[in-house]
mmCIF file of C-alpha atoms in Angstrom:
data_model
loop_
_atom_site.group_PDB
_atom_site.id
_atom_site.type_symbol
_atom_site.label_atom_id
_atom_site.label_comp_id
_atom_site.label_asym_id
_atom_site.label_seq_id
_atom_site.Cartn_x
_atom_site.Cartn_y
_atom_site.Cartn_z
ATOM 1 C CA MET A 1085 59.494 134.942 42.419
ATOM 2 C CA MET A 1086 58.196 138.351 43.458
ATOM 3 C CA GLN A 1087 56.228 137.071 46.496
ATOM 4 C CA HIS A 1088 59.791 136.681 48.226
ATOM 5 C CA ILE A 1089 60.948 140.218 47.830
ATOM 6 C CA LEU A 1090 60.804 142.731 50.635
ATOM 7 C CA LEU A 1091 62.998 145.648 51.214
ATOM 8 C CA SER A 1092 64.962 145.517 54.710
ATOM 9 C CA PHE A 1093 64.023 148.753 55.643
ATOM 10 C CA LEU A 1094 60.559 147.907 55.691
ATOM 11 C CA ILE A 1095 61.042 145.082 58.176
ATOM 12 C CA ALA A 1096 62.277 147.492 60.980
ATOM 13 C CA THR A 1097 59.856 150.531 60.120
ATOM 14 C CA PHE A 1098 56.239 150.947 60.737
ATOM 15 C CA ILE A 1099 54.464 151.612 57.876
ATOM 16 C CA THR A 1100 51.017 153.156 57.518
ATOM 17 C CA LEU A 1101 49.341 153.269 53.876
ATOM 18 C CA THR A 1102 47.791 156.783 53.546
ATOM 19 C CA GLY A 1103 46.001 158.556 50.679
ATOM 20 C CA SER A 1104 44.018 155.525 49.645
ATOM 21 C CA THR A 1105 41.496 155.869 47.121
ATOM 22 C CA PRO A 1106 39.045 153.215 46.554
ATOM 23 C CA ALA A 1107 40.496 150.334 44.372
ATOM 24 C CA ASN A 1108 37.649 150.468 41.806
ATOM 25 C CA THR A 1109 38.026 154.279 41.079
ATOM 26 C CA GLN A 1110 41.822 154.847 41.006
ATOM 27 C CA ILE A 1111 43.660 154.541 37.842
ATOM 28 C CA ASP A 1112 44.783 150.907 37.850
ATOM 29 C CA PRO A 1113 48.732 150.622 38.110
ATOM 30 C CA LEU A 1114 48.882 147.425 36.352
ATOM 31 C CA HIS A 1115 47.594 149.087 33.318
ATOM 32 C CA THR A 1116 50.157 151.882 33.496
ATOM 33 C CA LEU A 1117 52.992 149.311 34.119
ATOM 34 C CA THR A 1118 52.029 146.978 31.321
ATOM 35 C CA ASN A 1119 51.870 149.821 28.966
ATOM 36 C CA ILE A 1120 55.324 150.654 29.914
ATOM 37 C CA THR A 1121 56.586 147.109 29.017
ATOM 38 C CA SER A 1122 54.570 146.824 25.978
ATOM 39 C CA THR A 1123 55.511 150.217 24.509
ATOM 40 C CA ASN A 1124 59.043 149.528 25.008
ATOM 41 C CA GLU A 1125 58.957 145.882 24.082
ATOM 42 C CA LEU A 1126 60.143 144.693 27.393
ATOM 43 C CA PRO A 1127 60.072 140.893 28.028
ATOM 44 C CA LEU A 1128 57.196 140.642 30.817
ATOM 45 C CA THR A 1129 57.247 137.369 32.535
ATOM 46 C CA GLY A 1130 54.797 137.728 35.237
ATOM 47 C CA TRP A 1131 52.301 140.280 36.937
ATOM 48 C CA GLU A 1132 50.309 140.119 40.179
ATOM 49 C CA VAL A 1133 47.622 142.220 41.881
ATOM 50 C CA THR A 1134 46.653 141.632 45.371
ATOM 51 C CA LEU A 1135 43.481 142.943 46.909
ATOM 52 C CA LYS A 1136 43.215 143.158 50.708
ATOM 53 C CA GLU A 1137 40.734 144.401 53.337
ATOM 54 C CA THR A 1138 40.156 143.894 56.941
ATOM 55 C CA ILE A 1139 36.631 144.018 58.040
ATOM 56 C CA HIS A 1140 34.837 143.707 61.657
ATOM 57 C CA THR A 1141 31.815 141.539 61.417
ATOM 58 C CA THR A 1142 29.965 138.611 62.877
ATOM 59 C CA ASN A 1143 28.253 137.734 59.449
ATOM 60 C CA PHE A 1144 30.384 135.130 58.414
ATOM 61 C CA GLU A 1145 27.400 133.791 56.200
ATOM 62 C CA ARG A 1146 26.838 136.794 54.294
ATOM 63 C CA ILE A 1147 30.367 136.638 53.127
ATOM 64 C CA VAL A 1148 30.099 133.091 52.036
ATOM 65 C CA ASN A 1149 26.688 133.739 50.245
ATOM 66 C CA ASN A 1150 28.428 136.643 48.256
ATOM 67 C CA ASN A 1151 30.533 133.999 46.997
ATOM 68 C CA ARG A 1152 28.119 131.575 45.937
ATOM 69 C CA ASN A 1153 29.618 130.888 42.853
ATOM 70 C CA SER A 1154 32.814 129.700 44.569
ATOM 71 C CA HIS A 1155 33.427 127.007 47.130
ATOM 72 C CA PHE A 1156 35.882 126.023 49.821
ATOM 73 C CA VAL A 1157 39.006 124.273 48.420
ATOM 74 C CA SER A 1158 40.740 124.151 51.729
ATOM 75 C CA ARG A 1159 40.601 125.069 55.513
ATOM 76 C CA THR A 1160 43.689 125.551 57.219
ATOM 77 C CA GLU A 1161 44.197 126.443 61.173
ATOM 78 C CA ASP A 1162 47.079 127.191 63.362
ATOM 79 C CA GLU A 1163 47.428 128.574 66.807
ATOM 80 C CA ASN A 1164 46.623 132.071 65.498
ATOM 81 C CA SER A 1165 43.964 131.856 63.080
ATOM 82 C CA ILE A 1166 41.728 129.993 60.479
ATOM 83 C CA LYS A 1167 42.359 130.059 56.912
ATOM 84 C CA PHE A 1168 39.482 129.474 54.205
ATOM 85 C CA ASN A 1169 40.594 129.400 50.543
ATOM 86 C CA PHE A 1170 38.040 129.712 47.637
ATOM 87 C CA VAL A 1171 38.297 128.629 43.943
ATOM 88 C CA SER A 1172 35.862 130.295 41.486
ATOM 89 C CA ALA A 1173 33.831 127.938 39.884
ATOM 90 C CA GLU A 1174 33.933 130.160 36.557
ATOM 91 C CA LYS A 1175 37.804 130.051 36.079
ATOM 92 C CA PRO A 1176 39.239 132.631 33.746
ATOM 93 C CA ALA A 1177 40.963 131.324 30.777
ATOM 94 C CA GLN A 1178 44.128 133.324 30.757
ATOM 95 C CA ILE A 1179 44.688 134.478 34.418
ATOM 96 C CA THR A 1180 44.643 132.913 37.880
ATOM 97 C CA VAL A 1181 42.215 134.029 40.601
ATOM 98 C CA GLU A 1182 42.873 133.193 44.281
ATOM 99 C CA LYS A 1183 40.521 134.021 47.240
ATOM 100 C CA ARG A 1184 41.346 133.602 50.862
ATOM 101 C CA MET A 1185 39.479 134.638 54.023
ATOM 102 C CA VAL A 1186 41.638 134.466 57.409
ATOM 103 C CA ILE A 1187 39.802 134.675 60.643
ATOM 104 C CA THR A 1188 41.847 135.770 63.928
ATOM 105 C CA LYS A 1189 41.417 133.663 67.002
ATOM 106 C CA ASP A 1190 42.228 136.482 69.255
ATOM 107 C CA ASN A 1191 39.354 138.722 67.615
ATOM 108 C CA PRO A 1192 36.900 136.198 65.736
ATOM 109 C CA ARG A 1193 34.987 139.382 64.346
ATOM 110 C CA GLN A 1194 38.115 140.532 62.578
ATOM 111 C CA ILE A 1195 38.315 138.886 59.027
ATOM 112 C CA GLU A 1196 40.903 139.460 56.403
ATOM 113 C CA LEU A 1197 39.795 139.263 52.881
ATOM 114 C CA ILE A 1198 42.513 138.566 50.254
ATOM 115 C CA ALA A 1199 42.211 138.132 46.598
ATOM 116 C CA VAL A 1200 45.278 137.512 44.161
ATOM 117 C CA LEU A 1201 45.032 137.876 40.484
ATOM 118 C CA LYS A 1202 48.078 136.837 38.348
ATOM 119 C CA GLY A 1203 49.144 135.802 34.985
ATOM 120 C CA ASP A 1204 52.445 135.440 32.997
ATOM 121 C CA THR A 1205 51.277 137.093 29.690
ATOM 122 C CA TRP A 1206 49.633 140.605 28.958
ATOM 123 C CA ASN A 1207 47.715 141.654 26.049
ATOM 124 C CA GLU A 1208 44.170 143.097 25.245
ATOM 125 C CA SER A 1209 42.340 139.780 25.607
ATOM 126 C CA VAL A 1210 44.243 139.255 29.045
ATOM 127 C CA GLN A 1211 43.486 142.842 30.146
ATOM 128 C CA LYS A 1212 39.704 142.349 29.480
ATOM 129 C CA GLU A 1213 39.655 139.124 31.502
ATOM 130 C CA TYR A 1214 41.682 140.830 34.383
ATOM 131 C CA ASP A 1215 39.470 143.820 34.360
ATOM 132 C CA GLN A 1216 36.254 141.774 34.654
ATOM 133 C CA ALA A 1217 37.724 139.433 37.277
ATOM 134 C CA ARG A 1218 38.728 142.531 39.317
ATOM 135 C CA GLU A 1219 35.630 144.295 39.154
ATOM 136 C CA ASN A 1220 33.679 141.160 40.072
ATOM 137 C CA LEU A 1221 35.898 140.720 43.272
ATOM 138 C CA LEU A 1222 35.614 144.425 44.120
ATOM 139 C CA ASN A 1223 31.598 144.173 43.843
ATOM 140 C CA LYS A 1224 31.147 140.631 45.483
ATOM 141 C CA LEU A 1225 33.855 140.122 47.914
ATOM 142 C CA PHE A 1226 35.093 143.528 49.276
ATOM 143 C CA TYR A 1227 33.673 146.493 50.958
ATOM 144 C CA LYS A 1228 34.957 149.635 50.758
ATOM 145 C CA ASN A 1229 38.506 150.139 52.365
ATOM 146 C CA VAL A 1230 40.276 147.491 50.026
ATOM 147 C CA LYS A 1231 44.097 148.207 49.464
ATOM 148 C CA SER A 1232 45.569 146.946 46.221
ATOM 149 C CA PHE A 1233 49.293 145.821 45.829
ATOM 150 C CA THR A 1234 50.538 145.657 42.196
ATOM 151 C CA CYS A 1235 53.767 143.910 40.915
ATOM 152 C CA ILE A 1236 55.175 142.947 37.651
ATOM 153 C CA GLU A 1237 58.335 141.013 36.532
ATOM 154 C CA VAL A 1238 60.322 141.624 33.654
ATOM 155 C CA VAL A 1239 63.658 140.130 32.456
ATOM 156 C CA GLU A 1240 66.577 141.770 30.781
ATOM 157 C CA GLY A 1241 66.189 141.521 27.217
ATOM 158 C CA ASP A 1242 68.260 142.343 24.034
ATOM 159 C CA THR A 1243 66.623 145.529 23.165
ATOM 160 C CA ILE A 1244 67.533 147.559 26.509
ATOM 161 C CA GLU A 1245 70.224 147.604 28.807
ATOM 162 C CA SER A 1246 70.031 146.697 32.500
ATOM 163 C CA ARG A 1247 70.474 150.332 33.743
ATOM 164 C CA ALA A 1248 68.367 151.781 30.813
ATOM 165 C CA ILE A 1249 65.283 149.449 32.326
ATOM 166 C CA ILE A 1250 65.464 151.290 35.737
ATOM 167 C CA GLU A 1251 65.775 154.624 34.327
ATOM 168 C CA LEU A 1252 62.867 153.865 31.929
ATOM 169 C CA PHE A 1253 60.570 153.079 34.806
ATOM 170 C CA SER A 1254 61.841 155.931 37.001
ATOM 171 C CA GLU A 1255 61.279 158.464 34.067
ATOM 172 C CA SER A 1256 57.919 157.155 33.081
ATOM 173 C CA LEU A 1257 56.617 157.227 36.566
ATOM 174 C CA GLN A 1258 58.187 160.408 37.264
ATOM 175 C CA LEU A 1259 59.928 158.987 40.342
ATOM 176 C CA VAL A 1260 61.470 161.275 43.111
ATOM 177 C CA HIS A 1261 62.863 160.655 46.483
ATOM 178 C CA ARG A 1262 64.731 157.917 44.886
ATOM 179 C CA GLU A 1263 66.883 155.571 47.366
ATOM 180 C CA GLU A 1264 69.017 152.732 46.380
ATOM 181 C CA GLN A 1265 70.056 149.715 48.541
ATOM 182 C CA TYR A 1266 72.575 146.783 47.482
ATOM 183 C CA ASP A 1267 72.444 143.339 49.054
ATOM 184 C CA SER A 1268 75.919 142.671 50.556
ATOM 185 C CA PHE A 1269 75.173 138.982 51.259
ATOM 186 C CA GLU A 1270 77.565 136.947 48.924
ATOM 187 C CA MET A 1271 75.023 134.010 48.237
ATOM 188 C CA SER A 1272 72.175 136.186 47.558
ATOM 189 C CA LYS A 1273 70.367 136.518 44.240
ATOM 190 C CA LEU A 1274 69.164 139.837 45.294
ATOM 191 C CA LYS A 1275 71.226 142.645 43.688
ATOM 192 C CA LYS A 1276 69.734 146.083 44.209
ATOM 193 C CA MET A 1277 66.712 147.588 45.483
ATOM 194 C CA ILE A 1278 65.274 150.869 44.361
ATOM 195 C CA TYR A 1279 62.324 152.794 46.147
ATOM 196 C CA GLY A 1280 60.942 156.065 45.456
ATOM 197 C CA TYR A 1281 57.453 158.050 45.099
ATOM 198 C CA THR A 1282 55.425 158.678 41.901
ATOM 199 C CA PRO A 1283 52.697 160.871 41.931
ATOM 200 C CA LEU A 1284 50.629 158.917 39.412
ATOM 201 C CA TRP A 1285 48.996 156.950 42.455
ATOM 202 C CA ASN A 1286 47.555 158.278 45.494
ATOM 203 C CA ASP A 1287 48.530 155.295 47.746
ATOM 204 C CA LYS A 1288 51.761 155.703 49.715
ATOM 205 C CA PHE A 1289 53.594 154.889 52.826
ATOM 206 C CA ILE A 1290 55.449 157.462 54.887
ATOM 207 C CA VAL A 1291 59.032 156.854 56.193
ATOM 208 C CA GLU A 1292 60.688 159.674 58.463
ATOM 209 C CA GLY A 1293 58.085 162.155 56.962
ATOM 210 C CA ILE A 1294 58.900 161.112 53.165
ATOM 211 C CA PRO A 1295 56.191 159.535 50.879
ATOM 212 C CA TYR A 1296 57.140 156.119 48.985
ATOM 213 C CA ASN A 1297 55.096 154.229 46.812
ATOM 214 C CA LEU A 1298 57.149 152.282 44.232
ATOM 215 C CA GLN A 1299 59.886 149.657 44.494
ATOM 216 C CA ILE A 1300 62.189 147.930 42.120
ATOM 217 C CA ALA A 1301 63.959 144.824 43.020
ATOM 218 C CA THR A 1302 66.648 143.305 40.686
ATOM 219 C CA ALA A 1303 67.795 139.724 41.305
ATOM 220 C CA GLU A 1304 69.897 137.153 39.185
ATOM 221 C CA LYS A 1305 68.203 133.947 37.916
ATOM 222 C CA ASP A 1306 70.055 130.698 37.988
ATOM 223 C CA SER A 1307 70.586 131.226 34.319
ATOM 224 C CA GLY A 1308 72.505 134.434 34.954
ATOM 225 C CA GLU A 1309 69.861 136.862 33.450
ATOM 226 C CA LEU A 1310 68.702 139.740 35.396
ATOM 227 C CA VAL A 1311 64.966 139.978 36.461
ATOM 228 C CA TYR A 1312 63.141 143.154 37.713
ATOM 229 C CA MET A 1313 60.109 143.152 40.036
ATOM 230 C CA ILE A 1314 58.291 146.655 39.895
ATOM 231 C CA GLY A 1315 55.721 147.128 42.667
ATOM 232 C CA THR A 1316 53.327 149.486 44.201
ATOM 233 C CA PRO A 1317 52.846 150.809 46.996
ATOM 234 C CA ILE A 1318 55.174 148.066 48.265
ATOM 235 C CA LEU A 1319 56.366 144.732 47.139
ATOM 236 C CA ILE A 1320 54.696 142.192 49.710
ATOM 237 C CA THR A 1321 56.155 138.800 50.797
ATOM 238 C CA GLU A 1322 53.108 136.640 50.933
ATOM 239 C CA TYR A 1323 49.395 136.670 49.475
#
């Protein structure tokens, strides 16, 4: 799904996210992206929002106490880090919420907090549930430097052509600095990658002095239909 997509140019490029506004005050990109799909009757098949923050603290217990309505479901360890997974005692009905805490062994005071909200449908009821879950996470788990990564997935439908889907998002998001890449690997399901900059959101990364904060990846499913992953500020590979 959308977790497995990352533009190749990002792998070899040092990226620094800039212009970040606290995630609870910036206009939520998921609202904008889903509004585009619903207004144009595009078949939305999935969405994910990942919240990340790296903090430096020795107060491990405080983080645990802040999640007292949750409990650990697993603890995994490798040579580099210790990972704790949380599950909420009060599970949302229509969305999935995952919380993770990663402690690096090189620097035990460095803790990475990660939360993933995701679902496969979108309507007013789902939006209300998502907004509440996101607000709870921002108030109870994260501090003030949280970064948000948003992605939706749509499939090619009968109402709009492939090229029209890309142009629709490009125009709706006022995309500039647009670049395209094609995957030349014969067996790859990934067909095309587009990246650019939209002024609608503050977060961005800089490559050779040019800002980018939107990526569109198109891939072919086993059924032969095309799927589109639209992400901001980047499509990330893991949560």
